[in-house]
Amino acid sequence: MVAVAEPPVVDASPVTRWGRLLAFLRRHRIFAVAVGLAALLRIITMLGFGPAMWFNDSYDYISVALRPRPHPIRPDGYGFWLLILRPLHSLALVAFTQHLMGIAAGVLIYALLTKKFGIPGWGATLAAAPILFDAYQIQLEQLVMSDAMFILLVVGVITLVLWHRTMPWRVGAVVGVLLALTALTRSIGLPILALVVVYLLIKRTGWKPIVAMIIACALPVGAYMGWFKAVNGQFAMTNSDGVILYMRTSLFADCHEMNLDKRKELELVLLCINTPRDKREPSAQAYLWWDNENQLHVFGSGMKFTPEINANASTFAKKAILSQPGDYLAAVAKDFFRAFRWDRPQFPDYKTYMLYEFRNSFTRELPKWSSYHSTTDKDAEAYENGPAATRVVAPWSDIMIGYQKVVRLPGLVLGLLLLVGLYGVAVRWRQLGGAVLLPWLGGVGLVLAPAATAEFDYRYLLPAAPLACMAAAITIAGLRERRRPGATDPSEPQPADPRPSEPRPADPRPSDPQAVDQQHHDQRPAGSRPAELQHRDQRPGSEAAEATEVTQATETADAAERP
């Protein structure tokens, strides 16, 4: 009878688990330190500016969480998130979840670059640094705003698509759901679906994941649009896209060049801005949000975002663009390149500019604007179940105010990152850009879309930064690999082979003399091996030592069974 050695028992004790965790942290110690510092900065922010900070749009989201309805100006995805957290009555918890979203986006970037593209830990950490350490990113997460959720969803979509070289239809369905959530968080997220579909077609992924993705995205978006129609009478996501496009054209639209018929197109003539173009306000937002400047107030108070006004404003804007294409392109180019300045000039106005600064004093007292069946201050206090204005607490607030003066991603650096990504797309022209194409197009699109449809705003740049970093990191990693003789370009993530690898048979005719010596060395009897190698294999805990113990135990059992 032969005694069979039992397999070693896996120790699942807490000590072993902590050991594995420590080993993992040692392998990724640079990124672990970065995450720790990023978390510390966010804790300081929450201590210095509690329970949260406010932006002009924040009160609409709070109103939706208190009285759910399809909002006419912006989708309700973030409002639903506030609705889920509403029973806890804690704006500090809302800010905490958004800080977690920012860190999670950085973790996704690091994991993608290290696991799928073989980028060293320090390089992947550098690519994730803007989203982890940019002071304006941290301040945006402290605001009651949808941007932190939007950034995480966009990074999640790009990561999931690039992670799978061959995408099963189930993964395509998950990507579709994430794209639906992205579009319901900010309507600008819906065009990302088109980018992903084009990328998957270029990569010849197959029709099943693409169809699954489109269906999974269309179902929740279509359901929301049906709800919107039932309440607002229009099958759409908002009643604001035409009005915002009208705002985009307000700085150059000239009704004399548009050739409007005053009798047949009276509803459009009423939208004409009679102020000479050279004397209009520097910001297009003046002609939508500031009632003393815009023409939309002629239709009555609270009538800006009705289906009729939205349709008329859209028609007016399209006529202006077709009649003055050069002026439109000049306006878009001006706002697009405004994003890549080194400095941060005041725009679009002083108050909006200051709302992105830790040192602003506007949200220390909540405004008493009219809201849906209430006022903005009462809504905020009802959600918090107490005082909701921002409380500035020193010295934590002073730390972050000083930090924001020093640590930020300048627009010029963002532009350089996009140029690096563009180079990565160009050198892979045979593969139509390779894996660099998707994050690069996403980054450029997130900068260009506001310039083309609305107007430049500093917070619109933050979602583009992580995608630009991903594209640049993949490009640089590819360049490094290309310089190595016989190396392959890592810009395409390699699929994991689920089948266990089989050992290759040894070549009986090694051409390298050193290989011959090594082969003869490995075939020596155990007793003829050098003493230092035998000593190495006898060390406690080594695989060779464990194998020797098992062999000895088996031989002993065999001897005991012999007659």
Coordinates of C-alpha atoms in Angstrom, one line a residue:
M1 CA 0.0 0.0 0.0
V2 CA 1.4 3.3 -1.0
A3 CA 0.8 6.3 1.2
V4 CA -0.4 9.4 -0.7
A5 CA 0.8 12.7 0.6
E6 CA -2.1 15.0 1.4
P7 CA -2.1 18.4 -0.3
P8 CA -0.9 21.3 1.8
V9 CA -3.7 23.0 3.7
V10 CA -4.2 26.6 2.7
D11 CA -4.1 28.9 5.7
A12 CA -7.0 31.4 5.5
S13 CA -6.2 32.9 8.9
P14 CA -6.3 36.7 9.3
V15 CA -2.5 36.7 9.6
T16 CA -2.1 35.1 6.2
R17 CA -4.6 37.5 4.6
W18 CA -2.8 40.4 6.1
G19 CA 0.4 39.0 4.8
R20 CA -1.0 38.8 1.3
L21 CA -2.3 42.4 1.6
L22 CA 1.1 43.6 2.7
A23 CA 2.8 41.7 -0.2
F24 CA 0.3 43.3 -2.6
L25 CA 1.0 46.8 -1.2
R26 CA 4.8 46.2 -1.5
R27 CA 4.4 45.4 -5.2
H28 CA 2.3 48.5 -5.8
R29 CA 3.8 50.7 -3.0
I30 CA 4.2 53.8 -5.2
F31 CA 0.5 53.8 -6.1
A32 CA -0.6 52.8 -2.6
V33 CA 1.3 55.9 -1.2
A34 CA -0.3 58.1 -3.9
V35 CA -3.8 56.8 -3.0
G36 CA -3.1 57.4 0.7
L37 CA -2.1 61.0 0.1
A38 CA -5.1 61.6 -2.2
A39 CA -7.4 60.2 0.5
L40 CA -5.8 62.5 3.1
L41 CA -6.3 65.6 0.9
R42 CA -10.0 64.7 0.5
I43 CA -10.4 64.2 4.3
I44 CA -8.9 67.6 4.8
T45 CA -11.3 69.0 2.3
M46 CA -14.3 67.5 4.0
L47 CA -13.1 68.8 7.4
G48 CA -12.5 72.3 6.0
F49 CA -15.7 72.8 3.8
G50 CA -18.5 70.8 5.3
P51 CA -21.0 69.5 4.8
A52 CA -20.6 70.2 1.1
M53 CA -20.0 73.1 -1.4
W54 CA -22.6 74.5 -3.8
F55 CA -22.8 75.4 -7.4
N56 CA -25.7 77.1 -9.2
D57 CA -26.9 73.7 -10.7
S58 CA -26.7 72.0 -7.3
Y59 CA -30.2 73.2 -6.2
D60 CA -31.9 71.6 -9.2
Y61 CA -30.4 68.2 -8.4
I62 CA -31.5 68.6 -4.7
S63 CA -35.0 69.6 -5.9
V64 CA -35.2 66.4 -8.1
A65 CA -34.1 64.3 -5.1
L66 CA -36.9 65.8 -2.9
R67 CA -39.6 65.8 -5.6
P68 CA -38.7 63.3 -8.3
R69 CA -39.6 64.4 -11.9
P70 CA -37.9 64.6 -15.2
H71 CA -36.1 67.9 -15.0
P72 CA -36.5 70.1 -18.1
I73 CA -32.9 71.3 -18.2
R74 CA -30.7 68.3 -17.3
P75 CA -31.1 64.5 -17.0
D76 CA -31.9 63.0 -13.6
G77 CA -29.1 60.4 -13.2
Y78 CA -27.3 62.3 -10.4
G79 CA -30.6 63.4 -8.9
F80 CA -31.5 59.7 -8.6
W81 CA -28.2 59.1 -6.7
L82 CA -29.1 61.9 -4.3
L83 CA -32.5 60.3 -4.0
I84 CA -31.0 57.0 -2.9
L85 CA -28.9 58.8 -0.3
R86 CA -31.7 61.1 0.8
P87 CA -32.9 59.0 3.8
L88 CA -29.6 59.5 5.5
H89 CA -30.0 63.3 5.4
S90 CA -26.2 63.9 5.0
L91 CA -24.6 66.1 2.4
A92 CA -21.3 65.1 3.9
L93 CA -22.0 61.5 2.9
V94 CA -22.8 62.7 -0.6
A95 CA -19.4 64.5 -0.8
F96 CA -17.8 61.4 0.7
T97 CA -19.2 59.1 -2.0
Q98 CA -18.0 61.6 -4.7
H99 CA -14.5 61.6 -3.3
L100 CA -14.6 57.8 -3.4
M101 CA -15.6 58.0 -7.0
G102 CA -12.6 60.2 -7.8
I103 CA -10.2 57.7 -6.2
A104 CA -11.9 54.8 -7.9
A105 CA -11.4 56.4 -11.3
G106 CA -7.7 56.7 -10.5
V107 CA -7.6 53.0 -9.4
L108 CA -9.2 52.0 -12.7
I109 CA -6.6 53.9 -14.7
Y110 CA -3.8 52.3 -12.8
A111 CA -5.2 48.8 -13.1
L112 CA -5.7 49.1 -16.8
L113 CA -2.3 50.5 -17.6
T114 CA -0.4 48.0 -15.4
K115 CA -2.4 44.8 -16.1
K116 CA -3.3 45.2 -19.7
F117 CA -0.5 47.4 -21.2
G118 CA 2.4 46.4 -19.0
I119 CA 3.2 50.0 -17.9
P120 CA 5.4 50.2 -14.8
G121 CA 3.8 51.1 -11.6
W122 CA 5.4 54.5 -11.4
G123 CA 4.3 55.3 -14.9
A124 CA 0.7 54.3 -14.3
T125 CA 0.7 56.3 -11.0
L126 CA 1.9 59.3 -13.0
A127 CA -1.0 58.9 -15.4
A128 CA -3.5 58.7 -12.6
A129 CA -2.0 61.6 -10.7
P130 CA -4.2 64.4 -12.2
I131 CA -7.4 62.8 -11.1
L132 CA -5.9 62.0 -7.7
F133 CA -4.2 65.3 -6.9
D134 CA -5.6 68.1 -9.0
A135 CA -7.0 70.6 -6.6
Y136 CA -9.9 71.6 -8.9
Q137 CA -10.8 67.9 -9.2
I138 CA -10.9 67.6 -5.4
Q139 CA -13.0 70.7 -5.1
L140 CA -15.4 69.5 -7.8
E141 CA -15.9 66.3 -5.8
Q142 CA -16.9 68.4 -2.8
L143 CA -19.5 70.2 -4.8
V144 CA -23.1 68.9 -5.0
M145 CA -22.6 68.3 -8.7
S146 CA -22.8 65.4 -11.2
D147 CA -19.3 65.6 -12.5
A148 CA -17.5 63.2 -10.2
M149 CA -20.1 60.5 -11.1
F150 CA -19.8 61.3 -14.8
I151 CA -16.0 61.1 -14.7
L152 CA -16.1 57.7 -13.0
L153 CA -18.6 56.3 -15.5
V154 CA -16.6 57.6 -18.5
V155 CA -13.4 56.1 -17.2
G156 CA -15.2 52.9 -16.3
V157 CA -16.6 52.5 -19.9
I158 CA -13.2 53.2 -21.5
T159 CA -11.4 50.8 -19.1
L160 CA -13.9 48.0 -19.6
V161 CA -13.7 48.3 -23.4
L162 CA -9.9 48.4 -23.5
W163 CA -9.7 45.5 -21.0
H164 CA -11.2 43.0 -23.4
R165 CA -9.6 42.5 -26.8
T166 CA -12.3 40.0 -27.6
M167 CA -15.5 41.2 -26.0
P168 CA -18.3 38.7 -25.1
W169 CA -21.8 39.9 -25.6
R170 CA -22.4 40.0 -21.8
V171 CA -19.5 42.5 -21.4
G172 CA -21.1 44.5 -24.2
A173 CA -24.3 44.6 -22.3
V174 CA -22.5 45.9 -19.2
V175 CA -20.8 48.6 -21.2
G176 CA -24.3 49.5 -22.6
V177 CA -25.7 49.9 -19.1
L178 CA -22.7 52.1 -18.1
L179 CA -23.2 54.2 -21.2
A180 CA -26.9 54.7 -20.3
L181 CA -26.0 55.8 -16.8
T182 CA -23.4 58.2 -18.3
A183 CA -26.0 59.7 -20.6
L184 CA -28.5 60.0 -17.8
T185 CA -25.9 61.8 -15.7
R186 CA -24.9 64.3 -18.3
S187 CA -26.5 64.3 -21.8
I188 CA -23.1 64.8 -23.4
G189 CA -22.3 61.2 -22.4
L190 CA -24.7 59.8 -25.1
P191 CA -22.3 60.6 -28.0
I192 CA -19.7 58.4 -26.3
L193 CA -21.9 55.4 -27.4
A194 CA -21.1 56.3 -31.0
L195 CA -17.3 56.5 -30.2
V196 CA -17.4 53.0 -28.6
V197 CA -19.4 51.5 -31.4
V198 CA -17.0 52.9 -34.0
Y199 CA -14.0 51.6 -32.0
L200 CA -15.5 48.1 -31.7
L201 CA -16.2 48.1 -35.5
I202 CA -12.6 49.1 -36.2
K203 CA -11.4 46.3 -33.9
R204 CA -13.7 43.8 -35.6
T205 CA -15.1 42.7 -32.3
G206 CA -18.2 41.2 -33.8
W207 CA -21.9 42.1 -34.0
K208 CA -23.1 40.4 -30.8
P209 CA -21.4 42.7 -28.3
I210 CA -22.3 45.8 -30.3
V211 CA -25.9 44.8 -30.5
A212 CA -26.0 43.9 -26.8
M213 CA -24.4 47.2 -25.9
I214 CA -26.8 49.3 -28.0
I215 CA -29.9 47.5 -26.6
A216 CA -28.6 47.7 -23.0
C217 CA -28.1 51.4 -23.5
A218 CA -31.3 52.1 -25.4
L219 CA -33.6 50.5 -22.9
P220 CA -33.0 52.7 -19.9
V221 CA -32.5 55.8 -22.0
G222 CA -35.7 55.1 -23.9
A223 CA -37.6 54.5 -20.7
Y224 CA -36.4 57.8 -19.3
M225 CA -37.4 59.6 -22.5
G226 CA -40.9 58.0 -22.3
W227 CA -41.2 59.2 -18.7
F228 CA -40.1 62.7 -19.9
K229 CA -42.8 62.7 -22.7
A230 CA -45.5 61.7 -20.2
V231 CA -44.7 64.6 -18.0
N232 CA -43.4 67.3 -20.4
G233 CA -45.0 66.3 -23.7
Q234 CA -41.9 65.6 -25.7
F235 CA -40.0 62.4 -26.3
A236 CA -36.6 63.7 -25.3
M237 CA -34.1 63.8 -22.4
T238 CA -34.4 67.5 -21.9
N239 CA -36.1 70.7 -23.1
S240 CA -32.8 72.6 -23.1
D241 CA -30.6 71.4 -26.0
G242 CA -32.1 73.9 -28.5
V243 CA -32.0 76.8 -26.0
I244 CA -28.3 76.0 -25.1
L245 CA -27.4 75.9 -28.8
Y246 CA -29.1 79.3 -29.1
M247 CA -26.8 80.5 -26.4
R248 CA -23.8 79.2 -28.4
T249 CA -24.8 81.4 -31.4
S250 CA -25.8 84.4 -29.4
L251 CA -22.5 86.2 -29.7
F252 CA -22.4 86.2 -33.5
A253 CA -25.9 85.6 -34.8
D254 CA -27.0 88.4 -37.1
C255 CA -30.6 88.4 -38.2
H256 CA -29.8 90.5 -41.3
E257 CA -27.5 87.8 -42.6
M258 CA -30.0 85.1 -41.7
N259 CA -32.7 86.5 -44.0
L260 CA -35.6 85.8 -41.7
D261 CA -39.1 86.5 -43.0
K262 CA -40.7 88.8 -40.3
R263 CA -44.2 87.6 -41.3
K264 CA -43.7 83.9 -41.7
E265 CA -41.0 83.5 -39.0
L266 CA -42.1 85.8 -36.3
E267 CA -41.3 83.3 -33.5
L268 CA -37.7 83.4 -34.8
V269 CA -37.5 87.1 -35.3
L270 CA -38.4 87.6 -31.6
L271 CA -35.2 85.8 -30.7
C272 CA -33.0 88.3 -32.6
I273 CA -30.4 90.1 -30.5
N274 CA -30.4 93.7 -31.6
T275 CA -27.2 94.7 -29.8
P276 CA -24.4 95.1 -32.3
R277 CA -22.0 92.1 -32.4
D278 CA -19.0 94.2 -31.3
K279 CA -20.9 95.5 -28.2
R280 CA -22.3 92.2 -26.9
E281 CA -21.3 90.6 -23.6
P282 CA -18.0 88.6 -23.6
S283 CA -19.8 85.4 -22.4
A284 CA -22.7 83.7 -24.2
Q285 CA -24.2 82.8 -20.9
A286 CA -25.4 86.3 -20.6
Y287 CA -28.0 85.6 -23.3
L288 CA -29.5 82.6 -21.5
W289 CA -29.1 83.0 -17.8
W290 CA -28.9 86.8 -17.2
D291 CA -32.5 88.1 -17.7
N292 CA -31.3 91.7 -18.3
E293 CA -29.5 90.6 -21.5
N294 CA -31.2 87.7 -23.1
Q295 CA -34.2 87.7 -25.5
L296 CA -35.8 84.6 -24.0
H297 CA -37.5 86.6 -21.2
V298 CA -39.9 88.2 -23.7
F299 CA -41.9 85.0 -23.7
G300 CA -42.6 85.3 -20.0
S301 CA -41.1 84.2 -16.7
G302 CA -40.3 80.5 -16.5
M303 CA -40.9 80.0 -20.2
K304 CA -37.3 79.4 -21.3
F305 CA -37.3 75.6 -21.2
T306 CA -40.7 74.8 -22.6
P307 CA -40.9 72.4 -25.7
E308 CA -42.1 75.3 -28.0
I309 CA -39.3 77.7 -27.0
N310 CA -36.7 74.9 -27.1
A311 CA -37.8 74.0 -30.7
N312 CA -37.8 77.7 -31.8
A313 CA -34.4 78.3 -30.3
S314 CA -33.0 75.2 -32.0
T315 CA -34.3 76.4 -35.4
F316 CA -32.9 79.8 -34.9
A317 CA -29.5 78.5 -33.9
K318 CA -29.3 76.2 -36.8
K319 CA -30.2 79.0 -39.2
A320 CA -27.5 81.1 -37.7
I321 CA -24.9 78.4 -38.0
L322 CA -25.8 77.7 -41.7
S323 CA -26.0 81.4 -42.5
Q324 CA -22.7 82.2 -40.7
P325 CA -20.6 79.1 -40.7
G326 CA -17.3 81.0 -40.5
D327 CA -18.5 82.9 -37.4
Y328 CA -19.7 79.7 -35.8
L329 CA -16.3 77.9 -36.4
A330 CA -14.5 80.9 -35.1
A331 CA -16.5 80.8 -31.9
V332 CA -16.0 77.1 -31.5
A333 CA -12.2 77.4 -32.1
K334 CA -11.9 80.2 -29.7
D335 CA -13.5 78.2 -26.8
F336 CA -11.7 75.0 -27.8
F337 CA -8.2 76.6 -27.7
R338 CA -9.2 78.6 -24.5
A339 CA -9.0 75.2 -22.8
F340 CA -5.2 74.9 -23.4
R341 CA -4.0 78.1 -21.7
W342 CA -1.4 77.9 -19.0
D343 CA -3.1 80.4 -16.8
R344 CA -6.7 80.4 -15.6
P345 CA -8.3 83.7 -16.5
Q346 CA -11.6 84.7 -15.0
F347 CA -14.4 83.3 -17.2
P348 CA -17.4 83.4 -17.9
D349 CA -18.0 85.8 -15.0
Y350 CA -16.5 86.5 -11.6
K351 CA -19.1 84.5 -9.6
T352 CA -19.0 81.4 -11.8
Y353 CA -15.2 81.5 -11.7
M354 CA -15.1 81.8 -7.9
L355 CA -17.5 78.9 -7.4
Y356 CA -14.6 76.6 -8.5
E357 CA -12.3 78.1 -5.8
F358 CA -12.0 76.9 -2.2
R359 CA -11.7 80.5 -1.1
N360 CA -15.1 81.5 -2.5
S361 CA -17.7 82.9 0.0
F362 CA -20.8 82.5 -2.1
T363 CA -22.0 79.2 -0.7
R364 CA -21.5 80.2 3.0
E365 CA -25.0 81.5 2.7
L366 CA -27.6 79.7 0.6
P367 CA -29.5 81.7 -2.0
K368 CA -33.3 82.1 -1.7
W369 CA -34.1 81.5 -5.4
S370 CA -37.4 80.2 -6.5
S371 CA -37.5 76.4 -6.9
Y372 CA -40.1 73.8 -7.8
H373 CA -42.8 74.2 -5.1
S374 CA -40.2 75.7 -2.8
T375 CA -37.0 77.8 -2.6
T376 CA -33.4 76.7 -3.0
D377 CA -32.4 77.3 0.6
K378 CA -35.4 75.4 2.0
D379 CA -34.7 72.5 -0.3
A380 CA -31.1 72.2 0.8
E381 CA -32.0 72.4 4.4
A382 CA -34.8 69.8 3.9
Y383 CA -32.3 67.4 2.3
E384 CA -29.8 67.9 5.1
N385 CA -32.5 68.1 7.8
G386 CA -30.6 71.1 9.2
P387 CA -28.3 73.9 8.2
A388 CA -26.8 73.2 4.7
A389 CA -24.6 76.2 3.9
T390 CA -20.9 75.6 3.6
R391 CA -19.0 75.9 6.9
V392 CA -15.4 76.9 6.5
V393 CA -13.2 75.5 9.3
A394 CA -9.6 76.5 9.8
P395 CA -6.9 75.3 9.6
W396 CA -8.1 72.6 7.2
S397 CA -9.7 75.2 4.8
D398 CA -6.4 77.2 4.8
I399 CA -4.5 74.1 3.8
M400 CA -6.7 73.4 0.8
I401 CA -6.8 77.1 -0.3
G402 CA -3.0 77.1 -0.3
Y403 CA -2.9 73.7 -2.0
Q404 CA -5.2 74.9 -4.8
K405 CA -2.8 77.8 -5.6
V406 CA 0.0 75.3 -6.4
V407 CA -1.3 71.9 -7.5
R408 CA -3.5 71.8 -10.7
L409 CA -3.3 70.5 -14.2
P410 CA -2.7 73.5 -16.5
G411 CA -4.6 73.6 -19.8
L412 CA -1.3 73.7 -21.6
V413 CA -0.3 70.3 -20.1
L414 CA -3.7 68.9 -21.1
G415 CA -3.1 70.0 -24.6
L416 CA 0.4 68.4 -24.7
L417 CA -1.1 65.1 -23.4
L418 CA -3.6 65.2 -26.2
L419 CA -0.8 65.9 -28.7
V420 CA 1.1 62.9 -27.4
G421 CA -2.1 60.8 -27.8
L422 CA -2.5 62.1 -31.4
Y423 CA 1.0 61.0 -32.2
G424 CA 0.1 57.5 -30.8
V425 CA -2.9 57.4 -33.1
A426 CA -0.8 58.6 -36.1
V427 CA 2.0 56.0 -35.7
R428 CA -0.7 53.2 -35.6
W429 CA -2.4 54.3 -38.7
R430 CA -2.4 50.8 -40.1
Q431 CA -4.5 49.8 -37.0
L432 CA -6.5 53.0 -37.3
G433 CA -5.1 54.2 -34.0
G434 CA -5.0 51.0 -32.1
A435 CA -6.0 51.1 -28.4
V436 CA -4.9 54.8 -28.2
L437 CA -7.8 55.9 -30.5
L438 CA -10.7 55.4 -28.0
P439 CA -9.4 57.4 -25.0
W440 CA -7.9 60.0 -27.3
L441 CA -11.2 60.6 -29.2
G442 CA -13.0 60.6 -25.8
G443 CA -10.7 63.3 -24.4
V444 CA -10.8 65.5 -27.5
G445 CA -14.6 65.1 -27.7
L446 CA -15.1 66.1 -24.1
V447 CA -13.3 69.3 -24.8
L448 CA -14.8 70.0 -28.2
A449 CA -18.4 69.2 -27.5
P450 CA -19.1 72.0 -25.0
A451 CA -17.3 74.5 -27.3
A452 CA -19.5 73.4 -30.2
T453 CA -22.9 73.2 -28.4
A454 CA -22.7 75.5 -25.3
E455 CA -19.7 77.5 -24.1
F456 CA -16.4 76.9 -22.4
D457 CA -16.4 76.1 -18.7
Y458 CA -13.5 75.1 -16.6
R459 CA -15.2 72.1 -15.1
Y460 CA -15.8 70.6 -18.6
L461 CA -12.0 70.1 -18.8
L462 CA -11.7 67.7 -15.9
P463 CA -13.4 64.7 -17.4
A464 CA -11.1 65.0 -20.4
A465 CA -7.9 64.9 -18.3
P466 CA -7.9 61.2 -17.3
L467 CA -8.7 60.1 -20.9
A468 CA -5.8 62.2 -22.2
C469 CA -3.5 60.7 -19.6
M470 CA -4.5 57.2 -20.6
A471 CA -3.9 57.9 -24.3
A472 CA -0.5 59.5 -23.6
A473 CA 0.6 56.7 -21.3
I474 CA -0.3 53.9 -23.8
T475 CA 1.5 55.9 -26.5
I476 CA 4.7 56.3 -24.5
A477 CA 4.7 52.6 -23.5
G478 CA 4.4 51.7 -27.1
L479 CA 7.3 53.9 -28.1
R480 CA 9.5 52.3 -25.4
E481 CA 8.7 48.8 -26.5
R482 CA 9.3 49.6 -30.2
R483 CA 12.9 50.5 -29.3
R484 CA 13.6 47.0 -28.0
P485 CA 14.7 44.5 -30.7
G486 CA 12.1 41.9 -31.4
A487 CA 9.5 43.5 -29.0
T488 CA 5.8 43.8 -29.8
D489 CA 3.8 47.0 -29.4
P490 CA 1.9 46.8 -26.1
S491 CA -0.8 49.2 -27.3
E492 CA -3.1 46.3 -27.8
P493 CA -4.0 44.5 -24.6
Q494 CA -3.3 40.8 -24.9
P495 CA -6.3 38.4 -24.2
A496 CA -6.0 36.0 -21.4
D497 CA -5.9 32.4 -22.5
P498 CA -8.3 30.4 -20.3
R499 CA -6.6 27.1 -21.2
P500 CA -3.7 26.0 -19.0
S501 CA -0.4 26.3 -20.8
E502 CA 1.3 23.0 -21.7
P503 CA 5.0 22.7 -21.2
R504 CA 7.0 22.8 -24.4
P505 CA 9.3 19.8 -25.2
A506 CA 12.9 20.6 -24.8
D507 CA 14.9 21.1 -28.0
P508 CA 17.2 18.1 -28.2
R509 CA 19.7 20.1 -30.3
P510 CA 20.4 23.3 -28.4
S511 CA 22.5 25.7 -30.5
D512 CA 23.9 27.6 -27.5
P513 CA 26.9 25.9 -25.8
Q514 CA 25.9 27.5 -22.5
A515 CA 22.4 25.9 -23.0
V516 CA 24.2 22.5 -23.5
D517 CA 26.1 22.9 -20.3
Q518 CA 23.0 23.9 -18.4
Q519 CA 21.1 20.9 -19.8
H520 CA 23.9 18.5 -18.6
H521 CA 24.0 20.3 -15.3
D522 CA 20.2 19.8 -14.7
Q523 CA 20.6 16.1 -15.6
R524 CA 23.2 15.4 -12.9
P525 CA 22.1 13.2 -9.9
A526 CA 21.1 15.0 -6.8
G527 CA 24.3 13.9 -5.1
S528 CA 26.5 15.3 -7.8
R529 CA 25.1 18.9 -7.7
P530 CA 27.1 21.6 -6.1
A531 CA 26.7 22.0 -2.4
E532 CA 25.3 25.5 -2.5
L533 CA 22.5 24.4 -4.9
Q534 CA 21.7 21.4 -2.6
H535 CA 21.7 23.7 0.4
R536 CA 19.3 26.2 -1.5
D537 CA 16.8 23.4 -2.2
Q538 CA 16.9 22.2 1.4
R539 CA 15.9 25.6 2.8
P540 CA 12.6 25.4 4.9
G541 CA 9.6 26.7 2.9
S542 CA 11.1 26.2 -0.5
E543 CA 9.3 24.2 -3.2
A544 CA 12.3 21.8 -3.4
A545 CA 12.3 21.2 0.3
E546 CA 8.6 20.5 0.3
A547 CA 9.0 18.0 -2.6
T548 CA 11.9 16.3 -0.7
E549 CA 9.7 15.9 2.4
V550 CA 6.9 14.4 0.4
T551 CA 9.2 11.9 -1.4
Q552 CA 10.8 10.8 1.9
A553 CA 7.4 10.3 3.5
T554 CA 6.4 8.2 0.5
E555 CA 9.5 6.0 0.6
T556 CA 9.1 5.5 4.3
A557 CA 5.5 4.3 3.8
D558 CA 6.6 2.0 1.0
A559 CA 9.3 0.4 3.3
A560 CA 6.8 -0.2 6.0
E561 CA 4.5 -2.0 3.7
R562 CA 7.1 -4.4 2.3
P563 CA 7.1 -8.0 3.9

